[in-house]
Amino acid sequence: MDIKRIATEEAFSPPEMMDAYRGIIREQSVDDPGFYSLWGHYLTSDSERPRAIRDKLIDLDGERLADMDATGIHHQVISLTSPGVQVLERDLAVNIATLANDRLAEAVARHPDRYTGLAAMAPQDPPAAAREIERGVTRLGFKGVILNSHTQGEYFDDRKFWEIFEVCEQLDVPVYLHPNTPSKAMIDPLLESGLDGAIFGFAVETGMHLLRIIVSGAFDRFPGLKIVVGHLGEALPFWLFRLDFMHGAMVRSNRYPTVRPLKKKISDYMRENVWITTSGMAWEPAIMFVRSVIGNDRVMYAMDYPYQFVPAEVEVTDNLPISDAEKQAFYQTNAEKLFSINKTG
Ligand code: 1DF
Ligand code: MN
């Protein structure tokens, strides 16, 4: 069977954004300990992995395509690396999002069969973000939007961001809710033990963000909104039973004025509005579990290039104990449908 492997959480950065990050580190100009932990490491360390990541992030041609060929990845869904422009001062954030989108669109135009792009945007300026998403989708051909979790401590359950959800629902493009380091208000106990990054803090932050969005009623307001999460759902699939039980109990007993009844159970939104990728989770039992509770038609492959460029991991998903048709859905057709990727691509 001729299966195309589509990797759905693959990162890039224009050099200009890396320069902006260097400026923040030099000036210590944002109050975001997670940012310094993450990018202080990747931008200043001389060890092998951060050096390789720095080089691969800014490449959208030779090395990236060679790495894809070497691992049998036919197609990447590419997005601006975390935290994207969300850590930048508002006007610079708007400008860098535009620049990143122009660069990514040019790369997709050079390699249309190999890349699909997601639009970057600056939640710091919601009307500008909505306009940039519209430009990205209707003019640049992007097939979704990247949201790198919190924006300077703010989360998308806040109604001030909902015009961004509204335009995504209207354009029928998914929002990839990608990790960021935990926001300042919650990072301390993780940071002091070295657990703030991709090892665990990313999932704490991002799983919580998705839950905040769900319990806020955002999917009742925008029933067509589609959200993608990586890392096998940032641990939420394992929690569905308890989430449903406790949310129902809390609503019935009126425990919090902010916890309102929802039209559906939390697990229903997870199965109807959420898609899940395997980024960083090349582990058969966990993948099989998530497929069983979320559905085979909404679990997709992701590598997390260049952060987790481990060629041998592709064998794990190649060897999943599923039929060829299911494997084609997992690697290819689920992503083609969700991101409207041309079948010939
Ligand atoms: C890391 C992992 C960094 C992921 C990422 O973006 C990232 C890491 C800055 O290992 O530090 O996207 N990830 O998704 O697992
Ligand atoms: Mn990632």
Coordinates of C-alpha atoms and ligand atoms in Angstrom, one line a residue:
M1 CA 0.0 0.0 0.0
D2 CA 1.3 3.4 -1.0
I3 CA 1.0 5.5 2.2
K4 CA 2.2 9.1 2.4
R5 CA 3.7 10.0 5.8
I6 CA 2.5 13.5 6.7
A7 CA 4.1 15.0 9.8
T8 CA 1.8 17.6 11.3
E9 CA 3.7 19.5 14.1
E10 CA 6.9 20.6 12.4
A11 CA 8.5 23.9 13.3
F12 CA 10.4 26.7 11.6
S13 CA 11.6 30.2 12.4
P14 CA 12.7 33.1 10.3
P15 CA 16.1 34.3 11.4
E16 CA 14.5 37.7 12.3
M17 CA 12.4 36.0 15.1
M18 CA 15.5 34.3 16.5
D19 CA 17.2 37.8 16.5
A20 CA 14.2 39.2 18.4
Y21 CA 14.5 36.4 20.9
R22 CA 18.2 37.2 21.3
G23 CA 17.3 40.8 22.0
I24 CA 14.8 39.8 24.7
I25 CA 17.4 37.6 26.3
R26 CA 20.0 40.4 26.2
E27 CA 17.7 43.1 27.5
Q28 CA 15.7 40.8 29.9
S29 CA 12.7 42.7 28.6
V30 CA 9.9 40.3 29.2
D31 CA 8.6 38.8 32.5
D32 CA 8.4 35.2 31.4
P33 CA 10.8 32.8 33.2
G34 CA 9.8 29.9 30.9
F35 CA 11.0 31.9 27.8
Y36 CA 14.5 32.4 29.3
S37 CA 14.7 28.8 30.3
L38 CA 13.8 27.5 26.9
W39 CA 15.3 30.0 24.5
G40 CA 18.3 30.9 26.8
H41 CA 19.2 27.3 26.2
Y42 CA 18.5 26.9 22.5
L43 CA 20.1 30.2 21.5
T44 CA 23.2 30.1 23.7
S45 CA 24.2 26.5 24.3
D46 CA 27.1 25.0 22.3
S47 CA 26.1 21.5 22.8
E48 CA 25.1 19.4 19.8
R49 CA 21.3 19.2 20.0
P50 CA 20.6 23.0 20.4
R51 CA 23.1 23.8 17.7
A52 CA 21.5 21.4 15.2
I53 CA 18.0 22.7 16.2
R54 CA 19.1 26.3 15.6
D55 CA 20.3 25.4 12.1
K56 CA 17.4 23.3 11.1
L57 CA 14.8 25.7 12.3
I58 CA 15.7 28.4 9.9
D59 CA 16.1 26.1 6.9
L60 CA 13.1 25.5 4.6
D61 CA 14.9 23.9 1.7
G62 CA 18.0 21.7 1.5
E63 CA 18.6 20.2 5.0
R64 CA 14.9 20.0 5.9
L65 CA 14.0 18.1 2.7
A66 CA 17.0 15.9 3.1
D67 CA 16.0 15.0 6.6
M68 CA 12.5 14.3 5.5
D69 CA 13.7 12.1 2.7
A70 CA 16.0 10.2 5.1
T71 CA 13.1 9.4 7.4
G72 CA 10.4 8.8 4.8
I73 CA 8.4 11.9 5.6
H74 CA 6.6 13.0 2.4
H75 CA 5.0 16.1 3.7
Q76 CA 5.3 18.5 6.6
V77 CA 2.6 20.7 8.1
I78 CA 4.9 23.6 9.2
S79 CA 4.2 26.2 11.9
L80 CA 6.1 29.0 13.5
T81 CA 8.1 27.6 16.5
S82 CA 7.0 28.2 20.1
P83 CA 6.3 30.7 21.6
G84 CA 6.2 32.3 18.1
V85 CA 5.5 36.1 18.3
Q86 CA 3.4 35.7 21.5
V87 CA 6.4 36.7 23.7
L88 CA 7.1 39.9 21.7
E89 CA 5.9 43.4 22.2
R90 CA 2.6 44.0 20.4
D91 CA 3.6 45.9 17.3
L92 CA 6.8 43.9 16.7
A93 CA 4.7 40.7 17.2
V94 CA 2.2 41.8 14.4
N95 CA 5.2 42.6 12.1
I96 CA 7.1 39.4 12.7
A97 CA 3.9 37.3 12.2
T98 CA 3.4 38.9 8.8
L99 CA 7.1 38.4 7.9
A100 CA 7.0 34.7 9.1
N101 CA 3.8 34.1 7.1
D102 CA 5.3 35.6 3.9
R103 CA 8.5 33.5 4.3
L104 CA 6.5 30.3 4.9
A105 CA 4.2 31.0 2.0
E106 CA 7.3 31.4 -0.3
A107 CA 8.7 28.1 0.9
V108 CA 5.4 26.3 0.3
A109 CA 5.3 27.8 -3.2
R110 CA 8.9 26.5 -3.8
H111 CA 7.9 23.0 -2.5
P112 CA 4.1 22.7 -2.8
D113 CA 4.1 18.9 -2.7
R114 CA 6.3 18.8 0.4
Y115 CA 4.9 21.5 2.7
T116 CA 1.6 22.8 4.0
G117 CA 1.7 26.0 6.1
L118 CA -0.2 27.2 9.2
A119 CA -0.7 30.9 9.8
A120 CA 1.1 32.7 12.6
M121 CA -0.7 35.6 14.3
A122 CA -0.3 37.9 17.3
P123 CA -3.0 37.4 19.9
Q124 CA -1.8 40.6 21.6
D125 CA -3.8 42.4 18.9
P126 CA -6.9 40.3 18.3
P127 CA -8.3 42.4 15.3
A128 CA -4.9 42.3 13.6
A129 CA -4.6 38.5 14.3
A130 CA -8.0 37.9 12.8
R131 CA -7.0 39.9 9.7
E132 CA -3.7 38.1 9.4
I133 CA -5.4 34.7 9.6
E134 CA -7.8 35.8 6.9
R135 CA -4.9 36.9 4.7
G136 CA -3.0 33.7 5.5
V137 CA -5.8 31.4 4.5
T138 CA -7.4 33.3 1.6
R139 CA -4.2 34.9 0.0
L140 CA -1.3 32.7 1.2
G141 CA -3.0 29.3 1.1
F142 CA -2.4 28.3 4.7
K143 CA -4.6 25.5 6.0
G144 CA -4.7 26.3 9.7
V145 CA -3.5 28.6 12.5
I146 CA -0.7 28.1 15.1
L147 CA -1.4 29.1 18.7
N148 CA 1.6 28.6 21.1
S149 CA -0.5 28.4 24.3
H150 CA -0.4 31.3 26.7
T151 CA 0.2 34.8 25.5
Q152 CA 2.1 36.6 28.3
G153 CA 0.0 34.7 30.9
E154 CA -3.3 35.0 29.1
Y155 CA -5.4 32.1 27.8
F156 CA -8.0 31.8 25.1
D157 CA -11.0 31.2 27.4
D158 CA -10.8 35.0 27.7
R159 CA -13.5 36.5 25.4
K160 CA -11.2 39.2 24.2
F161 CA -9.6 36.5 22.0
W162 CA -12.8 35.0 20.6
E163 CA -12.8 37.0 17.4
I164 CA -9.8 34.8 16.5
F165 CA -11.8 31.7 17.1
E166 CA -14.7 33.2 15.2
V167 CA -12.6 33.8 12.0
C168 CA -11.1 30.3 12.2
E169 CA -14.6 28.8 12.4
Q170 CA -15.8 30.9 9.5
L171 CA -12.8 30.0 7.4
D172 CA -13.1 26.4 8.5
V173 CA -9.4 26.1 9.5
P174 CA -8.1 24.3 12.6
V175 CA -6.2 25.9 15.4
Y176 CA -3.1 24.0 16.4
L177 CA -2.8 24.6 20.1
H178 CA 0.9 24.0 20.5
P179 CA 2.8 24.0 23.8
N180 CA 4.6 26.9 25.4
T181 CA 6.5 26.9 28.7
P182 CA 4.2 27.3 31.7
S183 CA 3.1 30.9 32.3
K184 CA 4.8 32.9 35.0
A185 CA 1.9 32.3 37.5
M186 CA 2.4 28.5 37.4
I187 CA 6.0 27.8 36.5
D188 CA 8.0 28.1 39.7
P189 CA 7.7 24.5 41.1
L190 CA 8.3 23.1 37.6
L191 CA 11.3 25.4 36.9
E192 CA 13.2 24.7 40.1
S193 CA 13.2 21.0 39.3
G194 CA 14.0 21.3 35.6
L195 CA 10.5 20.1 34.6
D196 CA 9.3 23.3 32.9
G197 CA 10.1 22.3 29.3
A198 CA 9.0 19.6 26.9
I199 CA 9.6 16.9 29.5
F200 CA 6.4 17.8 31.4
G201 CA 5.7 21.6 31.9
F202 CA 4.6 21.9 28.2
A203 CA 1.9 19.4 28.8
V204 CA 0.8 20.9 32.1
E205 CA 0.5 24.3 30.5
T206 CA -1.1 23.2 27.2
G207 CA -3.5 20.5 28.6
M208 CA -4.7 23.1 31.1
H209 CA -5.2 25.7 28.3
L210 CA -7.3 23.3 26.2
L211 CA -9.4 22.5 29.4
R212 CA -9.8 26.2 30.1
I213 CA -11.1 26.6 26.5
I214 CA -13.5 23.7 26.8
V215 CA -15.0 24.6 30.2
S216 CA -15.4 28.3 29.1
G217 CA -18.0 27.1 26.7
A218 CA -16.0 28.2 23.6
F219 CA -17.2 25.1 21.7
D220 CA -20.8 25.8 22.5
R221 CA -20.3 29.3 21.1
F222 CA -18.3 28.0 18.1
P223 CA -19.5 24.5 17.5
G224 CA -17.5 24.3 14.2
L225 CA -14.2 25.2 15.9
K226 CA -11.5 22.6 15.4
I227 CA -8.5 22.4 17.7
V228 CA -5.5 20.2 17.2
V229 CA -3.2 19.2 20.1
G230 CA 0.1 17.3 20.0
H231 CA 1.8 15.0 22.4
L232 CA -1.1 12.6 22.3
G233 CA -3.5 15.2 23.7
E234 CA -1.2 16.6 26.4
A235 CA -2.4 13.9 28.8
L236 CA -6.1 14.7 28.6
P237 CA -7.3 11.5 27.0
F238 CA -6.1 9.6 30.1
W239 CA -8.3 11.9 32.2
L240 CA -11.6 11.9 30.3
F241 CA -13.5 9.8 32.8
R242 CA -12.5 11.9 35.8
L243 CA -13.0 15.2 33.9
D244 CA -16.6 14.3 33.0
F245 CA -17.4 13.0 36.5
M246 CA -16.0 16.0 38.4
H247 CA -17.2 18.7 36.0
G248 CA -20.7 17.3 36.2
A249 CA -20.5 17.1 40.0
M250 CA -19.1 20.7 40.3
V251 CA -21.8 22.1 38.0
R252 CA -24.6 20.3 39.9
S253 CA -23.4 21.6 43.3
N254 CA -22.8 25.1 42.1
R255 CA -19.3 25.1 43.5
Y256 CA -17.8 27.9 41.4
P257 CA -19.6 30.9 40.0
T258 CA -17.3 30.6 36.9
V259 CA -18.0 26.9 36.2
R260 CA -21.1 27.0 34.1
P261 CA -23.1 24.1 32.6
L262 CA -21.9 23.0 29.1
K263 CA -24.1 21.6 26.3
K264 CA -22.0 18.4 26.2
K265 CA -19.5 16.5 28.3
I266 CA -15.9 17.4 28.3
S267 CA -15.1 14.1 26.6
D268 CA -17.6 14.9 23.9
Y269 CA -15.7 18.1 22.9
M270 CA -12.5 16.1 23.0
R271 CA -14.1 13.6 20.5
E272 CA -15.9 16.1 18.3
N273 CA -13.9 19.3 18.2
V274 CA -10.4 18.1 19.0
W275 CA -7.8 16.3 16.8
I276 CA -4.7 14.8 18.3
T277 CA -1.2 14.2 17.0
T278 CA 1.6 11.9 18.2
S279 CA 4.4 14.5 18.3
G280 CA 7.1 13.4 20.7
M281 CA 5.2 10.3 21.7
A282 CA 6.5 7.4 19.6
W283 CA 5.1 4.8 22.0
E284 CA 2.7 2.1 20.9
P285 CA 0.6 1.5 24.0
A286 CA -0.1 5.2 24.5
I287 CA -0.9 5.7 20.8
M288 CA -3.3 2.7 20.8
F289 CA -5.0 4.0 24.0
V290 CA -5.6 7.4 22.6
R291 CA -6.9 6.0 19.3
S292 CA -9.3 3.8 21.3
V293 CA -10.8 6.7 23.4
I294 CA -10.6 9.6 20.9
G295 CA -11.2 7.8 17.6
N296 CA -9.1 6.4 14.8
D297 CA -10.2 9.2 12.5
R298 CA -8.8 12.0 14.7
V299 CA -5.3 10.8 15.7
M300 CA -2.6 11.8 13.3
Y301 CA 1.2 11.4 13.0
A302 CA 3.6 14.2 13.9
M303 CA 7.4 14.1 14.4
D304 CA 8.1 17.5 16.0
Y305 CA 11.0 18.3 13.7
P306 CA 13.6 19.6 14.5
Y307 CA 13.1 19.1 18.2
Q308 CA 12.6 15.4 18.1
F309 CA 14.3 14.3 14.9
V310 CA 14.9 10.7 15.8
P311 CA 14.7 8.6 12.6
A312 CA 14.3 5.3 14.4
E313 CA 11.0 6.6 15.9
V314 CA 9.3 6.4 12.6
E315 CA 9.5 2.6 12.9
V316 CA 7.3 2.7 15.9
T317 CA 4.4 4.2 14.0
D318 CA 5.2 2.1 10.9
N319 CA 4.8 -1.0 13.1
L320 CA 1.6 -0.1 14.9
P321 CA -0.7 -3.2 15.2
I322 CA -3.4 -1.7 12.9
S323 CA -4.6 -2.5 9.4
D324 CA -3.1 -0.9 6.3
A325 CA -6.2 1.2 5.8
E326 CA -6.0 2.4 9.4
K327 CA -2.3 3.2 8.9
Q328 CA -3.1 5.3 5.9
A329 CA -5.7 7.2 7.9
F330 CA -3.2 7.8 10.7
Y331 CA -0.3 8.9 8.5
Q332 CA -2.1 10.5 5.6
T333 CA -5.8 10.9 5.1
N334 CA -6.9 12.2 8.5
A335 CA -4.4 15.0 8.0
E336 CA -5.3 15.5 4.4
K337 CA -9.0 16.0 5.4
L338 CA -8.3 18.2 8.4
F339 CA -5.8 20.5 6.7
S340 CA -7.3 20.2 3.2
I341 CA -4.0 19.0 1.7
N342 CA -4.3 18.3 -2.0
K343 CA -4.4 14.6 -2.7
T344 CA -1.7 15.0 -5.4
G345 CA 0.6 16.8 -3.1
Ligands
1DF1 C1 10.8 21.5 22.5 C2 9.8 20.5 22.2 C3 10.8 22.7 21.9 C4 8.8 20.9 21.4 C5 9.7 23.1 21.1 O1 9.6 24.3 20.6 C6 8.7 22.1 20.8 C7 11.9 21.1 23.3 C8 10.3 25.4 21.1 O2 12.3 19.9 23.4 O3 12.5 22.0 24.0 O4 7.8 22.5 19.9 N1 7.7 20.0 21.3 O5 6.7 20.3 20.7 O6 7.8 18.9 21.9
MN2 MN 6.4 21.1 18.9

